[in-house]
Each structure stands twice: as C-alpha cells, then as structure tokens.
Short mmCIF file of N, CA and C in Angstrom, two decimals:
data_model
loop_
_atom_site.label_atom_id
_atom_site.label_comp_id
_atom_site.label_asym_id
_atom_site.label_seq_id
_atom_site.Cartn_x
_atom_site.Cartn_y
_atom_site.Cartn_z
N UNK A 1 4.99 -2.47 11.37
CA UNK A 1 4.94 -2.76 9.95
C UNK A 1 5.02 -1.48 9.14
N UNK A 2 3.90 -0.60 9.46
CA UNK A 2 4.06 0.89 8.02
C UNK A 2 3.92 1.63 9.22
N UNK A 3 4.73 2.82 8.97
CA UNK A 3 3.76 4.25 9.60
C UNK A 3 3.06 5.19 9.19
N UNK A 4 2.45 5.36 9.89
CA UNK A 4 0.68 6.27 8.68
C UNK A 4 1.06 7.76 9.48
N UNK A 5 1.35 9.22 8.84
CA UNK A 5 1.68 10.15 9.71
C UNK A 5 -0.34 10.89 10.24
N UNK A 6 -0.21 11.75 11.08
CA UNK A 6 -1.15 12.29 11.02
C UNK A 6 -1.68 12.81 10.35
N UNK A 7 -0.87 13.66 9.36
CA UNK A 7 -1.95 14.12 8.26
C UNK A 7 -2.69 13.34 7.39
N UNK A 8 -1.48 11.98 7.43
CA UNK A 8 -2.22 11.35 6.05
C UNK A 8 -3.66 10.14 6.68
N UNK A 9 -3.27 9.60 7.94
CA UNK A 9 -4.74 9.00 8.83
C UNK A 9 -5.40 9.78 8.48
N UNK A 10 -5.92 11.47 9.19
CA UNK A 10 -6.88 12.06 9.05
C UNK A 10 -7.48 12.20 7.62
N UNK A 11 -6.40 12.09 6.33
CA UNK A 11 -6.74 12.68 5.03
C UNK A 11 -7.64 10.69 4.62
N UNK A 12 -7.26 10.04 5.03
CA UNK A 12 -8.07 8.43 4.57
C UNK A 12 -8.86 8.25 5.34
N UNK A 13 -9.31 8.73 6.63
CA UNK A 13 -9.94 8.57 7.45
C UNK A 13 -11.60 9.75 7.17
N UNK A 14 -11.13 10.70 6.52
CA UNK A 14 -12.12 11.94 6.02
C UNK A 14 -12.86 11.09 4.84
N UNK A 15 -11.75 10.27 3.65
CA UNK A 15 -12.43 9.99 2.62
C UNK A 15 -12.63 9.05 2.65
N UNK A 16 -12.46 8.15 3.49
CA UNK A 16 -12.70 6.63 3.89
C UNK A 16 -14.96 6.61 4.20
N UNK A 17 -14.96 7.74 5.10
CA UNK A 17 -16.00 8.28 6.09
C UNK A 17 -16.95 9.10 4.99
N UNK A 18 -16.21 9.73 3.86
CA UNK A 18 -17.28 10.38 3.17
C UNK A 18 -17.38 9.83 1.93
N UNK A 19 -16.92 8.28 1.37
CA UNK A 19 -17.41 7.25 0.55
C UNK A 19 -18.30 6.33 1.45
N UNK A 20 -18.62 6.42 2.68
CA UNK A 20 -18.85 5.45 3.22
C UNK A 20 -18.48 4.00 3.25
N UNK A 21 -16.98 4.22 3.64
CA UNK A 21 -16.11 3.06 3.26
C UNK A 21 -15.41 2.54 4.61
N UNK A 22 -15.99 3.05 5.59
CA UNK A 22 -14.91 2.80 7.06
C UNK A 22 -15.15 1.42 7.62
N UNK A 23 -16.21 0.41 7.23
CA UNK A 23 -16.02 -0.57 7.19
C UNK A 23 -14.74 -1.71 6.89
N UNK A 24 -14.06 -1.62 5.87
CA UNK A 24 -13.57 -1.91 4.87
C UNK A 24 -11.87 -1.25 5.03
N UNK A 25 -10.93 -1.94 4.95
CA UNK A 25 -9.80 -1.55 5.37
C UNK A 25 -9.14 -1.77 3.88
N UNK A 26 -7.98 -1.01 3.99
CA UNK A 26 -7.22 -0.48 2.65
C UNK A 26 -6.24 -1.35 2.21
N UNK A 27 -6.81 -1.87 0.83
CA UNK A 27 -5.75 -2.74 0.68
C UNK A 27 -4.12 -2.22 0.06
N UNK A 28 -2.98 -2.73 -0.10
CA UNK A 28 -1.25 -2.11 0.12
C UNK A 28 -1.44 -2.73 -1.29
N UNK A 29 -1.20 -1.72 -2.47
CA UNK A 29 -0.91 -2.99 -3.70
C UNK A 29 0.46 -2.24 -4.10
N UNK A 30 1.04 -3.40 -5.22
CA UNK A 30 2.57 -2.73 -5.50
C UNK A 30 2.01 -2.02 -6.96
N UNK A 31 2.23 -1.23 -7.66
CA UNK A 31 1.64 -0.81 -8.83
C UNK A 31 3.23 -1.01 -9.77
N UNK A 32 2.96 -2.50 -10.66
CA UNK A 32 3.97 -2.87 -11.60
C UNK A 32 4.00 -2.14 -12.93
N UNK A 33 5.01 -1.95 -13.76
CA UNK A 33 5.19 -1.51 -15.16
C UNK A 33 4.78 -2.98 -15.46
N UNK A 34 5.51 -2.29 -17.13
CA UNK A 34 4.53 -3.72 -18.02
C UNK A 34 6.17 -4.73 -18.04
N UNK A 35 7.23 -4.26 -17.10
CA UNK A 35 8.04 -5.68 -17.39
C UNK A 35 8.46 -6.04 -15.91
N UNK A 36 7.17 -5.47 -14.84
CA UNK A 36 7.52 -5.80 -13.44
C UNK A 36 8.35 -4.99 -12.81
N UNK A 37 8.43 -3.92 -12.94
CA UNK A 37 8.70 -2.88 -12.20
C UNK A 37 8.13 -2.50 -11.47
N UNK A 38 8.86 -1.99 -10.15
CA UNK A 38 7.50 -1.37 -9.26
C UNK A 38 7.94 0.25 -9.58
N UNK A 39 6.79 0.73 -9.69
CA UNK A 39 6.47 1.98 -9.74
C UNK A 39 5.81 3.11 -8.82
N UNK A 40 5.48 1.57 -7.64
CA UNK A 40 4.98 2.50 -6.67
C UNK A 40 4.10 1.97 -6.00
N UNK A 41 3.17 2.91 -5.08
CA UNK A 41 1.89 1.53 -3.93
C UNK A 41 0.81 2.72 -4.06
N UNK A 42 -0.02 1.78 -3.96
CA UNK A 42 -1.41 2.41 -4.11
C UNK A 42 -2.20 1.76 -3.15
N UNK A 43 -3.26 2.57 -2.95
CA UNK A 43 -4.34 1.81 -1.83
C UNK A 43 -5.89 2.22 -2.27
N UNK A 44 -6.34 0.51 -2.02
CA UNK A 44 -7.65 0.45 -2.47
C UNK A 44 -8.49 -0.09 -1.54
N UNK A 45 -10.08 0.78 -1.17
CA UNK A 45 -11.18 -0.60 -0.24
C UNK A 45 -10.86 -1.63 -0.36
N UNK A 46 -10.85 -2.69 0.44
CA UNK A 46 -11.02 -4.08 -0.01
C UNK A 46 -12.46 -3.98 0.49
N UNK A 47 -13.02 -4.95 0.15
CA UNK A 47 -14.61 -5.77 0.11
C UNK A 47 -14.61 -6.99 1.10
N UNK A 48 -13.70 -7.54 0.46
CA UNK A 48 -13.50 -9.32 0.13
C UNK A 48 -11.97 -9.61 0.83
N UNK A 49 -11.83 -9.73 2.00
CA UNK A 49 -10.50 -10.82 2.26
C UNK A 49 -10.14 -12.13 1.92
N UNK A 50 -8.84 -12.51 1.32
CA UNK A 50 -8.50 -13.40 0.71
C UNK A 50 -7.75 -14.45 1.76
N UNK A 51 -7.67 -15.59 1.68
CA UNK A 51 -6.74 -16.85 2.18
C UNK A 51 -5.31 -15.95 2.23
N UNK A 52 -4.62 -15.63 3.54
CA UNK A 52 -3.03 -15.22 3.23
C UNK A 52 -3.35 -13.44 3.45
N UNK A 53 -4.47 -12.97 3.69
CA UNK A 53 -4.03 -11.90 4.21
C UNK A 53 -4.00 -11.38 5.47
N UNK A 54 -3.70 -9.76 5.40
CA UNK A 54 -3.36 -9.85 7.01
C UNK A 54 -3.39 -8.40 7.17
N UNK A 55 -4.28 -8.45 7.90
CA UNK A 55 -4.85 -6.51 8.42
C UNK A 55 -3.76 -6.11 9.56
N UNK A 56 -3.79 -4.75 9.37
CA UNK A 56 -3.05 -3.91 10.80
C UNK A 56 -3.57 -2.96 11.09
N UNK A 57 -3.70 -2.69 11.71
CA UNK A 57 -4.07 -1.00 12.01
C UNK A 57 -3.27 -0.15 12.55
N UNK A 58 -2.93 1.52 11.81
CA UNK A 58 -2.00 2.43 12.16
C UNK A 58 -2.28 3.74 12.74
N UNK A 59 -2.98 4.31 13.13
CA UNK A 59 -3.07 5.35 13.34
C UNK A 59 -4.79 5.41 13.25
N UNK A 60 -5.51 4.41 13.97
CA UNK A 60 -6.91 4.41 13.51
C UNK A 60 -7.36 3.84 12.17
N UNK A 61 -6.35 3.88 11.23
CA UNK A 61 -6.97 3.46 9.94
C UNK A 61 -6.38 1.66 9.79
N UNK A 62 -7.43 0.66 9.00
CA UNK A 62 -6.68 -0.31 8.88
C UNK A 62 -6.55 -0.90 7.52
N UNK A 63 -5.73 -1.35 7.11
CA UNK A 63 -4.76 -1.92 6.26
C UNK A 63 -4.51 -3.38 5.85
N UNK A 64 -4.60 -3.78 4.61
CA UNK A 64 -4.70 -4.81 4.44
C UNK A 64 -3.46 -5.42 3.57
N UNK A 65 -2.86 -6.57 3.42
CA UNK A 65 -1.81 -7.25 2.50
C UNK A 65 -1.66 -8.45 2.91
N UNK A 66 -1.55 -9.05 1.65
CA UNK A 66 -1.29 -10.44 1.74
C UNK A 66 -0.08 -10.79 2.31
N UNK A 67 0.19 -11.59 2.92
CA UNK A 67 1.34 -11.94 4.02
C UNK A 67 2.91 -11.92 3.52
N UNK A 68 2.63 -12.13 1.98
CA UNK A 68 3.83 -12.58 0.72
C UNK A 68 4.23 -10.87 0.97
N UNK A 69 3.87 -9.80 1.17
CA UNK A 69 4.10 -8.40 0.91
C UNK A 69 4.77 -8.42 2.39
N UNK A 70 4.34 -8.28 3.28
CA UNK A 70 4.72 -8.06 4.88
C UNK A 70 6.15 -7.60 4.91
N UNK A 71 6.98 -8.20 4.31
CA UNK A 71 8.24 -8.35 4.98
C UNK A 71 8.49 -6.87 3.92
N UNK A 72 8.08 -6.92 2.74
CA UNK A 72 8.56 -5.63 2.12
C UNK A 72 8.00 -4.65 2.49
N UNK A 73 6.99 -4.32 2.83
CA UNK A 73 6.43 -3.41 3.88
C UNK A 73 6.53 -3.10 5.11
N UNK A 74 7.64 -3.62 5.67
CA UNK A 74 8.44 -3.42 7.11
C UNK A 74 9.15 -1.85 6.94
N UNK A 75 8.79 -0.85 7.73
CA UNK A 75 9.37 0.15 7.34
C UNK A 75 8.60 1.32 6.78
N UNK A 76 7.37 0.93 5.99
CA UNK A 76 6.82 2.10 5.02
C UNK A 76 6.34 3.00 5.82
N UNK A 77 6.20 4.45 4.85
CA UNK A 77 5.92 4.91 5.09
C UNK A 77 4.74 5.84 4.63
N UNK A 78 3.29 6.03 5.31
CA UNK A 78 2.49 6.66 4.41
C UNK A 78 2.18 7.81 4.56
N UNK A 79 2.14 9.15 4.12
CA UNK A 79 1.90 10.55 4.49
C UNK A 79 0.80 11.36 3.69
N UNK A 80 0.97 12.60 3.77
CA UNK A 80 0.31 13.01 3.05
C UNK A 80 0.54 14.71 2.78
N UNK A 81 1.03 15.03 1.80
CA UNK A 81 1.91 16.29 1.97
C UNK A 81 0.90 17.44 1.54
N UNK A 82 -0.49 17.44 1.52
CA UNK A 82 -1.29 18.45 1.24
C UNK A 82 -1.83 18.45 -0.18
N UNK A 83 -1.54 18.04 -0.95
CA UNK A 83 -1.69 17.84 -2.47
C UNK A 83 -2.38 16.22 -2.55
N UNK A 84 -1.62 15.20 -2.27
CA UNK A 84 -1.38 13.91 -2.21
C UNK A 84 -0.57 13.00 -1.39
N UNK A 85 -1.26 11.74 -1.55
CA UNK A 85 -0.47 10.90 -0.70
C UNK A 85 1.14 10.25 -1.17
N UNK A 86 2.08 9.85 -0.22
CA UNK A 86 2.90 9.43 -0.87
C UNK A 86 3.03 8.03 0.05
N UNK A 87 4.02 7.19 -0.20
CA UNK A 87 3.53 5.45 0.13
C UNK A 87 5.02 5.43 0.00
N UNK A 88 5.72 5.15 0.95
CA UNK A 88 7.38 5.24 0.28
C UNK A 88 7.51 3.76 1.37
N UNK A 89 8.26 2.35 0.77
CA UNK A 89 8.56 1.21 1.21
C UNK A 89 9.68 0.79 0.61
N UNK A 90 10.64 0.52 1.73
CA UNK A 90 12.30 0.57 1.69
C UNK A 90 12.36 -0.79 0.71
N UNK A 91 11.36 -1.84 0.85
CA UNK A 91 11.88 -3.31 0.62
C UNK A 91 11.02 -3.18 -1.12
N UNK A 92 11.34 -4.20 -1.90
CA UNK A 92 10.51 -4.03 -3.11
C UNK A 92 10.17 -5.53 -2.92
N UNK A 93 8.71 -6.02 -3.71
CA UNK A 93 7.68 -7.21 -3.39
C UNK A 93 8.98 -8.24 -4.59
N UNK A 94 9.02 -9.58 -4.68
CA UNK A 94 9.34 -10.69 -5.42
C UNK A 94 9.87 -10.44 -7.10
N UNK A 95 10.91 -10.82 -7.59
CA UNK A 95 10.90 -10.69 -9.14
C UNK A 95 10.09 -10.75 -9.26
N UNK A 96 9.24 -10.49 -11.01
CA UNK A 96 8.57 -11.14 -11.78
C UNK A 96 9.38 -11.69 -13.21
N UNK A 97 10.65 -11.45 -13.05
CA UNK A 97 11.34 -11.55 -14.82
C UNK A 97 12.58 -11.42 -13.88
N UNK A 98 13.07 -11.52 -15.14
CA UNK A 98 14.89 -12.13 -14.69
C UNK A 98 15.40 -10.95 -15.16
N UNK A 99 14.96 -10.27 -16.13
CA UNK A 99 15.83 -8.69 -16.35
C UNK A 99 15.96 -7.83 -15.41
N UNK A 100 16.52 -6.28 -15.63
CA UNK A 100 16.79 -5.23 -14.81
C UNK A 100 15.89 -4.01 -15.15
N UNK A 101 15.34 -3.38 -14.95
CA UNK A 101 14.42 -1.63 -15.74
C UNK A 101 15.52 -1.01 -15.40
N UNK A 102 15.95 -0.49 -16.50
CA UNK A 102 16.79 0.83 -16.22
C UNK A 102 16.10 1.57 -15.45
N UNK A 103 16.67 2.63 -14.14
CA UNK A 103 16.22 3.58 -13.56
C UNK A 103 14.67 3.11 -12.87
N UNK A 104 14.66 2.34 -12.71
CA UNK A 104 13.53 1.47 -11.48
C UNK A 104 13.83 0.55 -10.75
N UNK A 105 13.17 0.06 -9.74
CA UNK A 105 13.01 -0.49 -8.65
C UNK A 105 13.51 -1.55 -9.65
N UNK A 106 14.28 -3.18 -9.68
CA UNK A 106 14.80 -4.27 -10.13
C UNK A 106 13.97 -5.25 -9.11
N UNK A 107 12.88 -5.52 -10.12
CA UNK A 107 12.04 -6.71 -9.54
C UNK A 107 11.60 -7.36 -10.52
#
C-alpha cells in the first residue's frame, strides 16, 4: 500500500514515543482547498476507529484510512528529508465538485 523510508519511520516513531502516542496509529488524511482540491496528506493520532477503516503497518509504524482512500494510496510514498515530512500519492481521493483548480490536483 505506502512506503514509509527509514528516516521518516524513525522520525514518527521518535515523536509518536515522545507524545506518548505509540498506542494509536496514524491516520492518512487528504488536506482539501476550499473548492476540493487536494493539496496534500497529512497525518494525525487516531483515538477512535471508524466503521470502513483499515490499518497497515510499514516499517514498524501503523497507519490508518478508511478503505474509500486505499486504492489512492497504492503507491505512496512517505519520507522524511531532515527538515520535514513529505507524503507524495500517485492516485488523488474522489471529486468533490464538477470543476477543475487551475494548477492542482482535479478532484
């Protein structure tokens, strides 16, 4: 499903461990503009699993998304280049609108 490189496991796995959060696996969200653009993925604790989701684990760390995401997350990739993380996923999640964003992802 994603590949997590080594730097970036160890870099979620450090701050996962020093929030005391290693319980709790990371949820995959798409981060939309305001006309449904994706702009990008972000990852948050989850708490609370929902009806329809679906954990993995990559590199020690585990991962959470609702099943509707899966197929666009075939491929990703998560790293971590010393500064920050980057989240790069070939597929983009469902329209939300029938238009186009100039110069963005067309969802």
């Amino acid at each position: 499903m994603i590949e997590v490189t080594s730097q970036a496991a160890a870099r979620l796995k450090g701050e996962l461990e020093a929030r005391g959060l290693t319980p709790y696996p990371l949820r995959i969200v798409a981060v939309r503009g305001p006309h449904g653009c994706i702009h990008g993925y972000t990852l948050a604790p989850e708490r609370e699993l929902g009806e329809g989701d679906r954990i993995v684990e990559e590199s020690g760390v585990r991962f959470v998304a609702h099943q509707d995401m899966a197929p666009f997350l075939d491929g990703a990739r998560i790293d971590w280049n010393g500064a920050h993380l980057t989240i790069d996923a070939p597929g983009s999640p469902p329209p939300r609108h029938e238009g186009r964003c100039k110069d963005h992802h067309a969802a």
